[in-house]
XYZ file of C-alpha atoms in Angstrom:
687
model
C 11.146 61.697 -15.520
C 13.413 58.854 -14.471
C 14.817 57.025 -17.533
C 13.167 53.640 -18.037
C 16.556 51.947 -18.256
C 17.049 52.708 -14.538
C 13.731 51.245 -13.349
C 15.280 47.914 -12.184
C 17.816 49.785 -10.058
C 15.107 51.822 -8.336
C 13.075 48.760 -7.393
C 12.855 47.833 -3.707
C 15.451 45.413 -2.361
C 12.601 42.971 -1.708
C 12.566 42.283 -5.461
C 15.889 40.472 -5.074
C 15.782 36.737 -4.450
C 16.180 35.933 -0.761
C 15.133 39.334 0.575
C 11.988 38.810 2.607
C 10.260 40.712 5.371
C 12.948 39.775 7.912
C 16.021 40.561 5.813
C 14.731 43.728 4.104
C 15.017 46.031 7.173
C 18.546 44.772 7.820
C 19.611 45.378 4.209
C 17.990 48.820 4.319
C 20.013 49.620 7.447
C 23.277 48.508 5.833
C 22.805 49.877 2.308
C 19.396 51.421 1.680
C 15.912 50.487 0.509
C 16.648 50.243 -3.221
C 18.478 47.779 -5.454
C 20.651 50.708 -6.534
C 21.803 51.201 -2.942
C 23.079 47.641 -2.781
C 24.725 47.978 -6.182
C 26.716 50.977 -4.931
C 27.597 49.373 -1.572
C 31.394 49.307 -1.605
C 33.289 46.387 -0.013
C 35.433 47.250 2.986
C 38.022 44.499 2.663
C 39.188 41.353 0.924
C 39.773 37.873 2.340
C 42.468 35.728 0.694
C 42.153 31.971 1.220
C 44.628 29.159 0.608
C 43.811 25.501 0.207
C 46.208 23.581 2.430
C 46.593 20.688 4.871
C 46.634 20.641 8.667
C 50.414 20.292 8.866
C 51.021 23.130 6.398
C 48.458 25.610 7.779
C 50.057 28.892 8.860
C 48.937 30.912 11.865
C 47.047 34.012 10.808
C 46.136 32.862 7.303
C 42.630 32.018 6.112
C 42.906 28.375 5.179
C 40.684 25.927 3.306
C 40.880 22.423 4.806
C 39.378 19.133 3.607
C 38.702 17.173 6.816
C 36.844 14.242 8.364
C 34.815 15.061 11.488
C 36.060 12.969 14.433
C 33.979 13.995 17.442
C 32.216 16.843 19.292
C 33.400 18.127 22.663
C 30.471 19.823 24.381
C 31.060 22.723 26.786
C 31.777 21.460 30.309
C 30.856 24.757 31.977
C 29.095 28.048 31.238
C 31.170 30.169 28.895
C 33.262 27.281 27.606
C 33.394 26.785 23.803
C 31.877 24.003 21.737
C 34.748 22.144 20.039
C 34.710 19.901 17.008
C 37.775 17.725 16.481
C 38.502 17.019 12.812
C 41.450 15.663 10.877
C 43.028 15.111 7.503
C 45.824 12.634 6.658
C 48.450 15.111 7.955
C 47.044 16.031 11.354
C 44.238 17.388 13.538
C 42.356 20.699 13.666
C 39.868 21.946 16.257
C 36.866 23.971 15.106
C 35.700 26.291 17.891
C 32.321 27.971 18.526
C 31.587 30.039 21.620
C 27.897 30.036 20.795
C 27.612 26.443 19.755
C 24.715 24.075 20.087
C 23.182 20.809 18.852
C 22.825 22.309 15.361
C 26.574 21.864 14.990
C 26.138 18.089 15.267
C 23.784 18.235 12.298
C 26.168 20.515 10.381
C 29.226 18.391 11.197
C 28.149 14.764 11.779
C 30.999 12.524 13.032
C 32.566 10.413 10.311
C 31.505 12.762 7.523
C 33.766 14.744 5.198
C 33.537 18.550 5.315
C 35.268 21.480 3.648
C 35.975 24.192 6.237
C 37.574 27.595 5.988
C 38.585 30.220 8.521
C 41.446 32.048 10.163
C 44.066 29.683 11.570
C 45.154 30.095 15.196
C 47.583 28.069 17.293
C 46.617 27.239 20.896
C 48.567 24.788 23.079
C 50.486 23.744 19.953
C 47.223 22.742 18.269
C 45.774 24.164 15.060
C 42.312 25.634 15.578
C 39.808 27.766 13.675
C 37.553 30.011 15.711
C 34.059 30.322 14.222
C 34.787 28.991 10.696
C 33.215 31.183 8.015
C 32.637 28.248 5.648
C 31.452 24.725 6.432
C 30.190 22.724 3.451
C 30.058 19.255 2.027
C 30.756 20.337 -1.568
C 34.137 20.541 -3.246
C 36.642 23.132 -2.088
C 36.781 24.555 -5.608
C 33.454 26.260 -4.927
C 35.015 28.437 -2.213
C 36.474 31.630 -3.729
C 40.147 32.200 -2.994
C 39.494 35.962 -2.883
C 36.238 37.132 -1.325
C 35.052 40.642 -0.588
C 33.964 41.781 2.878
C 30.911 44.026 3.087
C 29.428 46.106 5.891
C 26.881 44.182 7.917
C 24.705 44.423 11.000
C 23.530 42.180 13.814
C 21.645 39.176 12.493
C 22.834 39.674 8.916
C 25.823 37.626 7.778
C 28.392 39.351 5.586
C 28.092 36.508 3.077
C 24.412 37.301 2.604
C 25.241 40.954 1.983
C 27.854 39.895 -0.564
C 25.432 37.596 -2.373
C 22.771 40.289 -2.562
C 25.259 42.950 -3.693
C 26.264 40.675 -6.560
C 22.588 40.087 -7.363
C 22.100 43.848 -7.473
C 25.121 44.156 -9.759
C 23.415 41.847 -12.274
C 20.623 44.396 -12.675
C 23.070 47.157 -13.692
C 22.520 47.922 -17.390
C 25.055 49.184 -19.902
C 24.596 52.940 -19.916
C 25.735 55.583 -22.405
C 29.032 57.240 -21.465
C 28.500 60.575 -19.716
C 32.150 61.387 -19.035
C 34.295 63.265 -21.548
C 36.217 60.646 -23.583
C 39.454 62.659 -23.449
C 39.143 62.927 -19.630
C 38.539 59.172 -19.315
C 41.537 58.391 -21.513
C 43.799 60.805 -19.655
C 42.831 59.322 -16.293
C 42.935 55.749 -17.663
C 39.586 55.021 -16.091
C 37.347 52.101 -17.117
C 33.738 52.450 -18.251
C 30.975 52.704 -15.656
C 29.815 49.076 -15.841
C 33.386 47.747 -15.836
C 34.209 49.887 -12.786
C 31.278 48.354 -10.902
C 32.502 44.855 -11.756
C 35.919 45.571 -10.247
C 34.289 47.252 -7.235
C 32.464 44.048 -6.302
C 35.074 41.573 -7.550
C 38.501 42.950 -6.554
C 41.370 40.554 -6.915
C 43.982 42.410 -4.872
C 44.135 45.022 -2.107
C 45.191 47.511 -4.782
C 41.698 47.204 -6.280
C 40.297 48.361 -2.922
C 42.555 51.400 -2.761
C 40.990 54.874 -2.806
C 43.233 55.632 -5.774
C 42.290 52.562 -7.808
C 41.059 53.756 -11.231
C 37.673 51.960 -11.009
C 36.901 53.513 -7.627
C 38.054 56.963 -8.689
C 35.836 56.624 -11.734
C 32.764 55.864 -9.597
C 33.647 58.598 -7.109
C 33.924 61.127 -9.915
C 30.585 59.989 -11.353
C 28.922 60.765 -8.040
C 30.689 64.102 -7.662
C 29.751 65.134 -11.189
C 26.121 64.158 -10.564
C 26.037 66.365 -7.459
C 27.747 69.258 -9.211
C 25.362 69.032 -12.156
C 22.364 69.102 -9.831
C 23.790 72.059 -7.895
C 24.720 73.939 -11.063
C 21.270 73.391 -12.529
C 19.657 74.555 -9.289
C 21.792 77.687 -9.283
C 20.990 78.203 -12.953
C 17.308 77.859 -12.133
C 17.575 80.314 -9.239
C 19.346 82.878 -11.401
C 16.554 82.770 -13.957
C 13.909 83.477 -11.299
C 12.867 87.111 -11.265
C 13.322 88.563 -7.794
C 12.379 91.949 -6.359
C 14.940 94.694 -6.914
C 15.939 96.026 -3.485
C 18.009 99.182 -3.082
C 19.003 101.340 -0.087
C 16.892 104.306 0.929
C 16.325 106.729 3.812
C 15.337 103.892 6.151
C 18.685 102.222 5.464
C 20.634 105.338 6.400
C 18.539 105.835 9.540
C 19.139 102.198 10.497
C 22.914 102.640 10.097
C 22.773 105.742 12.274
C 20.820 103.840 14.960
C 23.488 101.146 15.371
C 25.255 101.534 18.749
C 28.671 100.817 17.180
C 30.684 101.462 14.035
C 30.674 98.749 11.390
C 33.890 96.806 10.855
C 35.513 96.644 7.444
C 34.299 93.074 7.028
C 30.710 94.089 7.801
C 30.877 96.927 5.276
C 32.198 94.547 2.598
C 29.441 92.005 3.353
C 26.813 94.730 2.992
C 28.274 95.702 -0.402
C 28.071 92.058 -1.581
C 24.524 91.566 -0.277
C 23.292 94.835 -1.790
C 24.725 93.865 -5.163
C 22.711 90.618 -5.025
C 19.532 92.361 -3.903
C 19.745 94.949 -6.681
C 20.482 92.407 -9.436
C 16.909 91.307 -10.049
C 18.045 87.695 -9.619
C 17.232 85.628 -6.547
C 19.964 85.881 -3.910
C 21.267 82.789 -2.146
C 24.016 83.824 0.266
C 25.558 82.577 3.492
C 26.838 85.167 5.960
C 29.499 83.389 7.986
C 31.220 84.850 11.025
C 32.179 83.879 14.550
C 29.851 84.490 17.471
C 29.606 88.251 18.082
C 31.148 89.271 14.757
C 28.098 91.321 13.794
C 26.102 89.084 11.468
C 22.759 90.301 12.828
C 23.678 93.953 12.219
C 24.459 93.183 8.577
C 21.140 91.351 8.220
C 19.331 94.293 9.836
C 20.731 96.662 7.190
C 19.493 94.296 4.458
C 16.019 94.230 6.059
C 16.027 98.029 6.265
C 16.915 98.105 2.549
C 13.913 95.878 1.852
C 11.654 98.219 3.828
C 13.108 101.239 2.010
C 12.091 99.551 -1.266
C 8.543 99.023 -0.026
C 9.060 95.293 0.611
C 8.879 92.987 3.619
C 11.467 90.737 5.227
C 11.431 87.911 7.771
C 14.103 86.845 10.244
C 13.675 83.241 11.403
C 15.555 81.890 14.448
C 15.579 78.279 15.736
C 14.534 79.037 19.323
C 12.034 81.350 20.962
C 14.750 82.717 23.233
C 16.886 83.767 20.270
C 13.883 85.175 18.381
C 12.913 87.326 21.387
C 16.510 88.447 21.798
C 16.636 89.550 18.147
C 13.330 91.348 18.497
C 14.352 93.168 21.673
C 17.579 94.385 20.057
C 16.384 95.124 16.521
C 12.833 96.402 16.960
C 13.844 99.711 18.614
C 16.493 100.418 15.964
C 14.104 99.519 13.147
C 11.405 101.630 14.765
C 13.757 104.634 14.833
C 14.176 104.169 11.084
C 10.422 104.121 10.569
C 10.263 100.344 10.115
C 7.722 98.355 12.141
C 8.664 94.866 13.323
C 6.465 92.163 14.870
C 7.417 89.038 16.837
C 5.771 85.692 16.036
C 6.402 82.594 18.180
C 4.523 79.439 19.009
C 3.648 80.785 22.453
C 1.551 83.669 21.147
C -2.109 83.453 22.085
C -4.749 83.842 19.404
C -5.499 87.357 20.651
C -1.800 88.287 20.471
C -1.335 86.826 17.015
C -4.383 88.373 15.367
C -3.116 91.996 15.084
C 0.377 90.839 14.125
C -0.938 88.677 11.292
C -3.141 91.530 10.111
C -0.174 93.931 10.083
C 1.905 91.514 8.003
C -0.943 90.807 5.575
C -1.635 94.517 5.040
C 1.999 95.562 4.852
C 1.779 97.802 7.935
C 4.574 95.674 9.447
C 7.661 95.488 7.235
C 9.672 93.009 9.321
C 8.638 89.723 10.949
C 10.946 88.162 13.543
C 10.119 84.721 14.862
C 10.574 80.977 14.966
C 9.073 78.195 12.842
C 5.776 79.999 13.426
C 6.699 82.289 10.515
C 5.962 79.681 7.848
C 2.721 78.319 9.312
C -0.351 78.399 7.060
C -2.031 81.228 8.964
C 0.855 83.621 8.244
C 0.422 85.704 5.077
C 2.737 88.488 3.936
C 1.767 91.485 1.850
C 5.031 91.386 -0.137
C 7.780 89.212 1.347
C 11.028 89.832 -0.544
C 13.818 88.782 1.841
C 14.117 85.739 4.127
C 16.906 85.783 6.721
C 17.704 82.494 8.484
C 19.747 82.692 11.683
C 21.682 79.616 12.831
C 20.766 78.102 9.500
C 22.196 74.677 10.395
C 19.260 74.240 12.772
C 16.787 74.291 9.876
C 16.190 71.824 7.082
C 16.142 72.723 3.404
C 12.358 72.280 3.276
C 11.838 74.677 6.200
C 13.806 77.420 4.476
C 11.845 76.809 1.281
C 8.530 77.022 3.139
C 9.429 80.473 4.410
C 10.527 81.608 0.953
C 7.251 80.288 -0.465
C 5.435 82.996 1.546
C 6.522 85.506 -1.099
C 4.820 86.203 -4.410
C 7.896 85.511 -6.528
C 11.580 84.874 -6.021
C 12.314 85.634 -2.373
C 15.939 86.495 -1.623
C 17.630 84.194 0.915
C 20.290 85.247 3.440
C 21.435 82.560 5.874
C 23.751 83.116 8.851
C 26.032 80.782 10.785
C 29.083 80.918 13.038
C 30.289 77.460 12.012
C 28.426 75.871 9.102
C 27.580 72.194 9.149
C 29.389 70.157 6.449
C 26.437 70.192 4.045
C 26.291 73.994 4.131
C 30.028 74.255 3.539
C 29.679 71.990 0.515
C 26.922 74.207 -0.833
C 29.050 77.332 -0.397
C 32.281 75.858 -1.738
C 31.015 73.835 -4.626
C 27.628 74.951 -5.726
C 24.500 76.632 -4.589
C 25.324 79.372 -2.061
C 27.524 82.453 -2.326
C 29.318 83.361 0.886
C 30.274 86.546 2.718
C 32.681 86.159 5.619
C 33.122 88.342 8.682
C 36.693 87.503 9.630
C 37.325 90.415 11.973
C 37.056 89.572 15.658
C 34.613 91.743 17.587
C 36.341 94.254 19.893
C 36.460 93.504 23.604
C 36.172 89.725 23.319
C 38.789 87.621 25.098
C 40.112 84.268 23.829
C 38.592 81.169 25.423
C 41.043 78.649 26.865
C 39.925 75.141 25.877
C 40.934 71.993 27.785
C 40.193 68.392 26.802
C 39.925 66.028 29.783
C 38.723 62.460 30.423
C 35.461 61.980 32.315
C 37.468 60.317 35.073
C 38.529 63.837 36.142
C 34.969 65.124 36.507
C 35.254 65.502 40.307
C 38.375 67.613 39.876
C 36.476 69.808 37.392
C 33.576 70.168 39.840
C 35.973 71.235 42.624
C 37.602 73.877 40.420
C 34.157 75.068 39.408
C 33.189 75.451 43.070
C 36.228 77.662 43.686
C 35.531 79.799 40.611
C 31.867 80.312 41.529
C 32.916 81.342 45.039
C 34.857 84.169 43.397
C 31.791 85.356 41.502
C 32.013 83.422 38.219
C 29.051 81.900 36.406
C 29.158 78.633 34.505
C 27.285 76.428 32.063
C 27.344 72.638 32.470
C 26.110 70.882 29.310
C 24.736 67.323 29.266
C 23.474 65.526 26.143
C 20.382 63.869 27.700
C 17.633 64.814 30.137
C 16.836 61.336 31.469
C 18.720 58.081 31.967
C 18.894 55.998 28.811
C 19.510 52.269 28.651
C 20.633 52.590 25.044
C 23.269 55.258 25.570
C 25.211 55.633 28.808
C 25.310 59.425 29.018
C 24.985 61.682 32.035
C 21.442 62.985 32.437
C 20.949 66.706 32.972
C 18.433 66.177 35.758
C 20.746 63.854 37.686
C 23.751 66.114 37.126
C 21.869 69.144 38.455
C 21.013 67.257 41.662
C 24.628 66.137 42.116
C 26.046 69.621 41.521
C 23.599 71.208 43.966
C 24.813 68.803 46.631
C 28.488 69.226 45.744
C 28.511 73.008 45.336
C 25.944 73.833 47.985
C 24.550 76.446 45.598
C 21.469 77.181 43.526
C 21.952 75.238 40.298
C 19.491 75.953 37.486
C 18.235 73.359 34.993
C 17.110 73.999 31.411
C 16.202 71.397 28.807
C 13.970 70.937 25.799
C 11.256 68.979 27.597
C 10.438 71.860 29.939
C 7.569 74.124 28.964
C 8.715 77.383 27.421
C 7.748 79.648 30.315
C 9.622 77.585 32.927
C 12.714 77.298 30.762
C 12.735 81.022 29.986
C 12.355 81.813 33.696
C 15.453 79.750 34.541
C 17.442 81.286 31.690
C 16.460 84.786 32.785
C 17.512 84.062 36.379
C 20.876 82.850 35.099
C 21.248 85.866 32.814
C 20.545 88.247 35.716
C 23.082 86.510 37.954
C 20.638 84.952 40.429
C 21.711 81.442 39.399
C 25.504 80.890 39.358
C 25.489 77.526 37.534
C 23.150 76.420 34.748
C 22.940 72.736 33.869
C 21.430 72.445 30.424
C 21.150 70.485 27.232
C 21.916 72.126 23.910
C 18.974 74.528 24.320
C 21.646 77.084 25.263
C 23.544 76.535 22.019
C 22.176 79.788 20.631
C 20.439 82.882 21.901
C 21.935 83.159 25.393
C 24.115 86.203 26.051
C 25.509 86.298 29.605
C 28.780 88.313 29.641
C 29.492 87.255 33.235
C 29.473 83.540 32.296
C 33.120 82.516 31.950
C 33.087 78.711 32.300
C 31.618 76.128 29.929
C 31.763 72.425 30.850
C 30.565 69.951 28.191
C 30.127 66.317 29.193
C 30.653 63.648 26.537
C 31.930 66.277 24.150
C 32.989 63.419 21.873
C 29.297 62.896 21.041
C 28.808 66.406 19.624
C 29.594 67.770 16.188
C 32.252 70.447 15.769
C 29.776 73.125 14.753
C 27.695 72.481 17.869
C 30.731 72.462 20.165
C 31.929 75.757 18.694
C 28.483 77.283 19.197
C 28.376 76.108 22.817
C 31.861 77.434 23.515
C 30.694 80.750 22.061
C 28.373 81.187 25.057
C 31.423 82.161 27.155
C 34.126 84.734 26.515
C 31.482 87.342 25.699
C 32.847 89.855 28.204
C 36.279 91.121 29.197
C 37.037 88.338 31.720
C 39.208 85.333 30.908
C 37.007 82.353 30.028
C 37.498 78.597 29.829
C 35.806 75.672 28.086
C 36.315 72.136 29.444
C 35.529 69.275 27.072
C 34.999 66.011 28.978
C 35.212 62.857 26.900
C 34.436 59.167 27.277
C 35.932 56.562 24.960
C 37.627 58.346 22.072
C 37.760 56.969 18.554
C 40.208 58.423 16.046
C 37.681 60.827 14.495
C 36.386 62.005 17.885
C 39.959 62.595 19.068
C 40.716 64.704 15.982
C 37.485 66.648 16.428
C 38.231 67.614 20.027
C 41.816 68.454 19.172
C 40.555 70.931 16.571
C 38.518 72.691 19.281
C 41.468 72.685 21.676
C 43.852 74.392 19.286
C 41.551 76.741 17.358
C 38.849 79.342 17.925
C 38.638 80.155 14.218
C 35.154 79.229 13.053
C 36.328 79.013 9.440
C 39.073 76.522 10.249
C 36.689 74.527 12.445
C 34.095 74.384 9.661
C 36.723 73.088 7.216
C 37.852 70.422 9.682
C 34.256 69.353 10.338
C 33.819 69.060 6.585
C 36.982 66.977 6.279
C 36.107 64.645 9.154
C 32.380 64.179 8.537
C 31.939 64.823 4.827
C 29.450 67.071 3.093
C 26.350 64.884 3.359
C 23.731 65.240 0.652
C 23.596 68.866 -0.493
C 20.254 68.270 -2.176
C 18.644 66.019 0.399
C 18.351 65.561 4.157
C 21.779 64.305 5.246
C 23.656 67.107 7.013
C 26.968 65.251 6.987
C 28.524 62.059 5.676
C 30.673 61.109 2.726
C 29.622 60.178 -0.791
C 28.856 56.526 -1.476
C 32.610 55.921 -1.696
C 34.333 56.995 1.526
C 37.580 57.720 -0.303
C 35.936 60.671 -2.090
C 36.884 62.759 0.955
C 35.904 66.323 0.004
C 39.173 67.801 1.249
C 41.637 65.088 0.256
C 40.128 64.906 -3.211
C 39.368 68.575 -3.599
C 40.854 68.577 -7.100
C 38.277 65.996 -8.194
C 35.422 68.056 -6.785
C 36.668 71.207 -8.449
C 37.140 69.328 -11.720
C 33.577 68.006 -11.455
C 32.299 71.516 -10.724
C 34.123 72.924 -13.764
C 32.904 70.035 -15.923
C 29.295 70.587 -14.822
C 29.446 74.273 -15.745
C 31.061 73.443 -19.087
C 28.356 70.901 -19.900
C 25.559 73.349 -19.103
C 27.229 76.238 -20.938
C 27.519 74.167 -24.105
C 24.126 72.487 -23.797
C 21.789 74.269 -21.331
C 18.833 72.022 -22.174
C 20.917 68.798 -22.180
C 19.597 67.695 -25.581
C 22.906 66.517 -27.073
C 24.019 62.895 -26.830
C 26.222 63.687 -23.853
C 23.480 65.867 -22.393
C 21.070 62.944 -22.454
C 23.720 60.742 -20.867
C 24.338 63.160 -17.995
C 20.591 63.271 -17.345
C 20.824 59.511 -16.770
C 23.791 60.164 -14.468
C 21.796 62.682 -12.409
C 18.897 60.272 -12.074
C 21.224 57.413 -11.142
C 22.772 59.340 -8.255
C 19.575 60.962 -7.048
C 20.039 60.196 -3.347
C 16.656 61.729 -2.553
C 14.943 58.761 -4.169
C 13.716 56.662 -1.256
C 11.083 54.619 -3.025
C 10.635 52.986 -6.447
C 9.005 55.307 -8.924
C 8.947 55.996 -12.631
C 8.736 59.763 -12.212
């Protein structure tokens, strides 16, 4: 139950004065749908103003001037500004609008006194203010000398956001202290309500600093709330009885059927997973390892263990291609160990599905391999005990839970990823998931040379590709879209395929998500068998395509992709013994995009790449839907402030160890904290 004291904060923003049907969507876009979201909206800057006269105004400062309007100078041609000439006893000032109109004559009638404020510029030795941010008839004393700047959006003035943020602040109640008093005193942090006051009313740039005590206090509150929620979820999972799974004859037969010897890292991962499965507590583990490091083999051993214990397991993959690939590789090995596997995908006909569903319901089939079809209502398991999620970043939390819900009790969870998305890394580092890492590189794989080039050199890349294909190479060419978009100027896969066919004079395949499954699979098969030398595709080839002869990967607008996705795409090449290359073509690079591509250029280490992705994009909401992003306060960067996160994690465990039911005074306070920072709350509710 949400504490009643928080009800005003969880009301819709429309309850604030001045937020109607037109403004509400804009405020929701900037901050969120709730009053609480506005209350936590941190300012991004501070404007300092100085009351002065025309002759004393300094270029670059934000001045407040008390003037008399002289006359309006209308634009004499298209694109010319609307000028208003004004003066005080010391000189003249021109007020400039590039989107002016007759409304300015009503706002600034000639002969009238006005108080104006804005950034001073000097043009042709004249003082001017471009687009003044304040024009009023009242006294200058009403204009704050220090005013916060908030994020905004088109059609929503920053001053409106500021006014509404301050209105939201008024609804913030005094809450009981949830932080340890000794910790607060040692850090010299203010109370929660006082910290909010400074957040919205900073007096100096120091108050806006990431290291300002009020901001650190609020950042730590949010981190502690997350860590408490994660710790309580882990605590809840560990109290759920789960099937005891131990190795048996089927496990040994499965090991013998593997066409290779396990690496040391694989053996260690199996030891860790088996310890979880035999504990009687519900497993939650991430198996992390670069492409080709043997994650699937480890998962197969765990599924064989489940079968040896008389239980069932399910392996869910994000694409039909990958699911079929898993089935084709694992089913024969499982079969040799006496374990029957079935494949379930969305393309199965009713006649094909019927015997498979019956085998799972009766227990005749011990392993189900498939896509999202595995958690559909028609699928019933006899005794599901282990859920394995491949490419886990492609699934939402709710999808994983729906598969686990197919079991009778606590279903063990094993997720796999080459490069986890930031949210997953946060879960593994600071809360809910244990992690096993396969750090050993698979034998026979060659490093991939990565180049970062501007899109202006695309013709040069195409020419080099033509020469490589003439020598027998195969290549992927990745485009983000499949049709021209007016909103985003990105190369379309369909158009690029046509251009490359003309340029290369070769058969160029095309695969994208809007094709029907049979057509797409036909193209992918032709590419895999070498009949198609170049495959233009969207990210449908991110997983589940294994073409050892493919040695070139070209990714257009690589700056638009996340690091995890780029690493997965690059993993499609370098799968054989030939030297491979990945070319990342970029458009306009911002600072973050430049850092992201530089990480790919210098490293093939999926662990390092995951950490960098985490640092650059943040951990998102580990309990909700956001896969990346920073906490409410950007300065709570999970890497730069790792000590705060670890302190919050330790504090959360200490709180729960001392008071598991949270019935003490501090326990009740931290329950309020959890409810306050419940980022899943997207509508007002008392529950």
